[in-house]
Short mmCIF file of C-alpha atoms in Angstrom, two decimals:
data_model
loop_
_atom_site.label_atom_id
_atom_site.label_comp_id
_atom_site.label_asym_id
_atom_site.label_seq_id
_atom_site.Cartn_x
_atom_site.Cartn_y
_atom_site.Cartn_z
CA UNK M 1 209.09 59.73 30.33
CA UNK M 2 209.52 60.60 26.45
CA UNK M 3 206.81 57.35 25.75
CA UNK M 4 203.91 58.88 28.31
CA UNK M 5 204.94 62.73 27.06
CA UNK M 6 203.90 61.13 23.49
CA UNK M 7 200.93 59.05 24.37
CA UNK M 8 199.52 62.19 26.35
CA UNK M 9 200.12 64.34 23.34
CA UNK M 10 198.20 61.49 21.24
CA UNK M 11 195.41 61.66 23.65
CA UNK M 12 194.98 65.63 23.38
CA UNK M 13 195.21 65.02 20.02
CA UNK M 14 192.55 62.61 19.87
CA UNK M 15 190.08 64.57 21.89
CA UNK M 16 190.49 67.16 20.00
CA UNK M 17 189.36 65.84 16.78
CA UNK M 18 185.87 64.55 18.53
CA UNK M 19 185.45 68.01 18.74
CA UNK M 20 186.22 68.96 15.23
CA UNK M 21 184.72 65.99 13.45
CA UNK M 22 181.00 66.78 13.05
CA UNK M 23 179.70 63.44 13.41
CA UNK M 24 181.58 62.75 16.34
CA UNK M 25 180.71 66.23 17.78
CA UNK M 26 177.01 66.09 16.80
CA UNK M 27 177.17 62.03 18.77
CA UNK M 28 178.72 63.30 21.79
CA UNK M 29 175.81 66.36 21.65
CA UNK M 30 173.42 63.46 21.19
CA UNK M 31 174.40 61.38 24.09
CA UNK M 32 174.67 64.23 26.34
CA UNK M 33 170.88 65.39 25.56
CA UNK M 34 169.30 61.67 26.41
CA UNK M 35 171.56 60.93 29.37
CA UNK M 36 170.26 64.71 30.50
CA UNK M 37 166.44 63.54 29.96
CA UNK M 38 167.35 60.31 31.82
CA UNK M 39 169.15 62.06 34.36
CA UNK M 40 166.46 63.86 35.47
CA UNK M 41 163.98 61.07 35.97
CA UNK M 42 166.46 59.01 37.49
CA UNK M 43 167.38 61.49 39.94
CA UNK M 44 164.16 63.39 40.11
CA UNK M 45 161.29 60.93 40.21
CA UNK M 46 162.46 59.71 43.65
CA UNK M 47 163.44 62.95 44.86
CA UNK M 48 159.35 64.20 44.02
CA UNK M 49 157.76 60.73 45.53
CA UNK M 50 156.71 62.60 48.49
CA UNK M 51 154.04 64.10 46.82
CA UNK M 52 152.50 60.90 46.47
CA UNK M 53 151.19 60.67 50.10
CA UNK M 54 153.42 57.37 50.59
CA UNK M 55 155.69 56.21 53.12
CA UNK M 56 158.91 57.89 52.12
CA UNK M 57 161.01 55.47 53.76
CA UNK M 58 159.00 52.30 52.38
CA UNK M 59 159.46 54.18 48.68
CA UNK M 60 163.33 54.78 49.27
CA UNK M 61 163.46 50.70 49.62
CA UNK M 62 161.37 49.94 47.03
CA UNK M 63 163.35 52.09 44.85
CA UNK M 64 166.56 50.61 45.65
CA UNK M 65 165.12 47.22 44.95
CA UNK M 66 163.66 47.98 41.66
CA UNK M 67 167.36 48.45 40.45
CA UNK M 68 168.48 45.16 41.54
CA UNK M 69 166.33 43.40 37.81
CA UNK M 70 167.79 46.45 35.56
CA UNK M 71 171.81 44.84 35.30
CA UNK M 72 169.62 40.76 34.71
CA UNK M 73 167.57 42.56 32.33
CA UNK M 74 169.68 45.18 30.45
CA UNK M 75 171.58 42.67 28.68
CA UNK M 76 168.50 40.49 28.03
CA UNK M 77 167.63 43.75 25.73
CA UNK M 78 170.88 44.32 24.38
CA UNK M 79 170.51 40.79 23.14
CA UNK M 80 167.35 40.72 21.28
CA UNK M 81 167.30 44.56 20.67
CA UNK M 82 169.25 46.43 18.26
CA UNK M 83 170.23 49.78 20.16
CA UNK M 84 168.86 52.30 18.96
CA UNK M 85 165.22 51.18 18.78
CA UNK M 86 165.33 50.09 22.39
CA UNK M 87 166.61 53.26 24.21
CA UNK M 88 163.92 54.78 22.06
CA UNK M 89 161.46 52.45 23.46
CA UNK M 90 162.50 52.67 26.74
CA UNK M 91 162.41 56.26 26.93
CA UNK M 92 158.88 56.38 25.08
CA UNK M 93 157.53 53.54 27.97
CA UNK M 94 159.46 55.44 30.97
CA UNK M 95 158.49 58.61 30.15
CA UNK M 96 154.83 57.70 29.74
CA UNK M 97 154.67 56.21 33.33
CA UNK M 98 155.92 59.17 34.46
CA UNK M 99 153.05 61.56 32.84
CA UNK M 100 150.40 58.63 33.64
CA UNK M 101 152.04 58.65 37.31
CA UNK M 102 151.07 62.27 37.71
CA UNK M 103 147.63 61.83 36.36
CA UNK M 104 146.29 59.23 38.64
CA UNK M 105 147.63 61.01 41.58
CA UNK M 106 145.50 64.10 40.64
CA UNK M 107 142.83 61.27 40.83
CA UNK M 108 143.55 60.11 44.34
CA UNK M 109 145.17 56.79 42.88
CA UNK M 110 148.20 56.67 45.41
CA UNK M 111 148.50 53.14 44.55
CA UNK M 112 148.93 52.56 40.81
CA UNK M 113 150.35 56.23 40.66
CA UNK M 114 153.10 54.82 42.88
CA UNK M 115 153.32 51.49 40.98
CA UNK M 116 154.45 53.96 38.01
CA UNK M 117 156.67 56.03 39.95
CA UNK M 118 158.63 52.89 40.32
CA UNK M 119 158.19 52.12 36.44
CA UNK M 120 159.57 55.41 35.58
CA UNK M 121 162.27 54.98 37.87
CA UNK M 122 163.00 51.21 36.53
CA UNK M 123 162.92 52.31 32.77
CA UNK M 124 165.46 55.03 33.82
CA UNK M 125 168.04 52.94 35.09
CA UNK M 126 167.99 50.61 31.96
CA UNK M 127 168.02 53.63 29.69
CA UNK M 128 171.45 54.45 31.63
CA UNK M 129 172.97 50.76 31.61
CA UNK M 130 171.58 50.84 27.78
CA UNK M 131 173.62 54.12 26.74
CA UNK M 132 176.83 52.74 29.00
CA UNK M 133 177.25 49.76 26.34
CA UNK M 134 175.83 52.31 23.69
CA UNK M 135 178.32 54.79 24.17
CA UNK M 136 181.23 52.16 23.86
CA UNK M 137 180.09 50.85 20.19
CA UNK M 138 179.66 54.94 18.97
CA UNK M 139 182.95 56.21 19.72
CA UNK M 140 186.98 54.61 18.94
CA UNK M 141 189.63 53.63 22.12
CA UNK M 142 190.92 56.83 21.26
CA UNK M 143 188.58 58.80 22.54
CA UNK M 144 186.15 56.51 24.67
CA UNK M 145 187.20 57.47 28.13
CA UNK M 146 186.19 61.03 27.02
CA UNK M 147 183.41 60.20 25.44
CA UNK M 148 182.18 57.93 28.64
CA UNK M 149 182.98 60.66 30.92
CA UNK M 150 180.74 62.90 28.63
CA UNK M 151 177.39 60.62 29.05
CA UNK M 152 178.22 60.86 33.02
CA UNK M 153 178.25 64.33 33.02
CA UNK M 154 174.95 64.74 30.79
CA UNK M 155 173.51 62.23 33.54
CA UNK M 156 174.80 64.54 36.31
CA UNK M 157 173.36 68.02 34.33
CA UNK M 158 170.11 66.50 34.42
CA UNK M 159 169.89 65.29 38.23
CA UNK M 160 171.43 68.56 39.34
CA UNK M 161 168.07 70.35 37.62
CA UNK M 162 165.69 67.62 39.86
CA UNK M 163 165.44 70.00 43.15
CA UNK M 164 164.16 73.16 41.43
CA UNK M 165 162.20 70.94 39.43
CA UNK M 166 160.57 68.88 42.21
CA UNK M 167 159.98 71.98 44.35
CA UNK M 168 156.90 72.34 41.49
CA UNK M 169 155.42 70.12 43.84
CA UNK M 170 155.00 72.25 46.86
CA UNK M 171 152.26 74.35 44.39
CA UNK M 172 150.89 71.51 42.07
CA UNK M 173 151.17 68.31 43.53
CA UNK M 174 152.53 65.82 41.37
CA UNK M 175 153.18 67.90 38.48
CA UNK M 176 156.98 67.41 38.62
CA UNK M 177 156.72 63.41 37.77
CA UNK M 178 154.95 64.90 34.42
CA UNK M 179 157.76 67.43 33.48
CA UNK M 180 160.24 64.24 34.00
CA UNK M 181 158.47 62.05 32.39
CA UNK M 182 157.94 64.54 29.44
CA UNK M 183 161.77 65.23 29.35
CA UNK M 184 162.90 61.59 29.13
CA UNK M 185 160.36 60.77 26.72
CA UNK M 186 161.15 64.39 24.56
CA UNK M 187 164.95 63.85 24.67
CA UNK M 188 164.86 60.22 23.99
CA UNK M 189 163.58 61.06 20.76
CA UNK M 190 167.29 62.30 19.86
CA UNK M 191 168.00 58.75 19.68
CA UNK M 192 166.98 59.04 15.85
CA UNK M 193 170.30 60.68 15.43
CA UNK M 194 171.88 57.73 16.21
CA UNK M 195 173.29 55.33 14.02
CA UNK M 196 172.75 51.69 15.05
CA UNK M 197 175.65 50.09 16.27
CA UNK M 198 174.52 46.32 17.27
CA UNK M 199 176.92 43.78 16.03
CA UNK M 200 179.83 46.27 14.60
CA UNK M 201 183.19 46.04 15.78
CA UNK M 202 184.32 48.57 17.86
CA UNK M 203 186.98 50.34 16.85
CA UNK M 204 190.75 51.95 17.69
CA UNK M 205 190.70 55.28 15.62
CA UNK M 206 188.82 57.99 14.41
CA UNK M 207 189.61 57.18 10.90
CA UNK M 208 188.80 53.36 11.22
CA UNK M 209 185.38 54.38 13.16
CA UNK M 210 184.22 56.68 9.79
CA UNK M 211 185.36 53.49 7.91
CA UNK M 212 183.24 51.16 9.86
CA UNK M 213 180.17 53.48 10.33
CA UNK M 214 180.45 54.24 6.02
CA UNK M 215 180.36 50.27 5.37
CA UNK M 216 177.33 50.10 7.96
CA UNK M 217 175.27 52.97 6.21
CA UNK M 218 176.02 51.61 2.71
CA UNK M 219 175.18 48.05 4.01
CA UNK M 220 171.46 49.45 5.43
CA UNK M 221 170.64 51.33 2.29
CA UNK M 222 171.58 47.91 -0.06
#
């Protein structure tokens, strides 16, 4: 009882300081504002496909396929990639098909305007798998449960705005795919903020974590 009184008081302890520690608070800020962009297009682009003029049910399936790839292909990118550069890509490319979908469907092309509703949709569920292995290398054990449960709830923030924002469709067909697409692509450019993480060690404390992420920046700048 006196061992899981102490490792609960650790624990407070520990989420406390990503609070106080600005980089750690600024990250956590970070994450939260991307997964929020992605959270929107993940949740919204399907929820606004009606106003494509396709079959919803024939979308619904196609949508559910196009996730199958994303966990073959996500760490394909984390292999090649460094971090950083490819949520930042990924947003850029996901965000565009969403703004290009809307376009083309003020053109009457149902087809390709479709064929990017899936694209945005795709390039929104490897942004998430990208920030889930992400998130692990920018914060310490201490306080990665936290910090995981953090990225979830900017994810959830963002698909709980998708409704009011799809409803934008009932008076401007379409436009909704454009204001996701703009989001991802607008928030994704927080990624900046981010340090790049590919190939460090992950870590146990706070202290150790300012240790490794010191020896990173001084390693970059030599």
């Amino acid at each position: 009882m006196f061992v899981g009184l102490l490792l609960a008081q650790e624990s407070s302890s520990s989420i406390k300081e990503l609070f106080i520690r600005k980089w750690a608070f600024r990250r956590i800020v970070v994450v939260m504002i991307i997964m929020f962009g992605l959270g929107m297009s993940y949740y919204g682009v399907p929820l606004a496909v009606r106003d494509i003029k396709v079959n919803i049910y024939l979308s619904e399936a196609l949508n559910a396929m196009v996730e199958l790839p994303t966990f073959v292909i996500t760490p394909i990118l984390l292999e090649k990639f460094s971090r950083r550069s490819t949520v930042l890509v990924n947003c850029l490319i996901g965000g565009a098909a969403g703004v290009f979908c809307f376009v083309l469907s003020l053109f009457g092309r149902t087809n390709i305007a479709f064929a990017l509703e899936l694209a945005s949709f795709f390039w929104a569920r490897i942004g998430f798998n990208l920030m889930a292995v992400y998130m692990v290398e920018l914060f310490p054990t201490c306080v990665r449960n936290f910090a995981t449960t953090m990225l979830r709830q900017g994810l959830v923030l963002g698909g709980a705005c998708c409704p009011l924002i799809a409803s934008i469709g009932t008076y401007v067909p379409s436009l909704s795919f454009a204001v996701f697409g703009l989001a991802m692509s607008g928030l994704g450019l927080f990624t900046l903020l981010l340090p790049e993480t590919k190939g460090s060690s992950l870590c146990d404390t706070m202290e150790a974590q300012e240790q490794r992420d010191q020896a990173l920046k001084t390693n970059h700048s030599c």
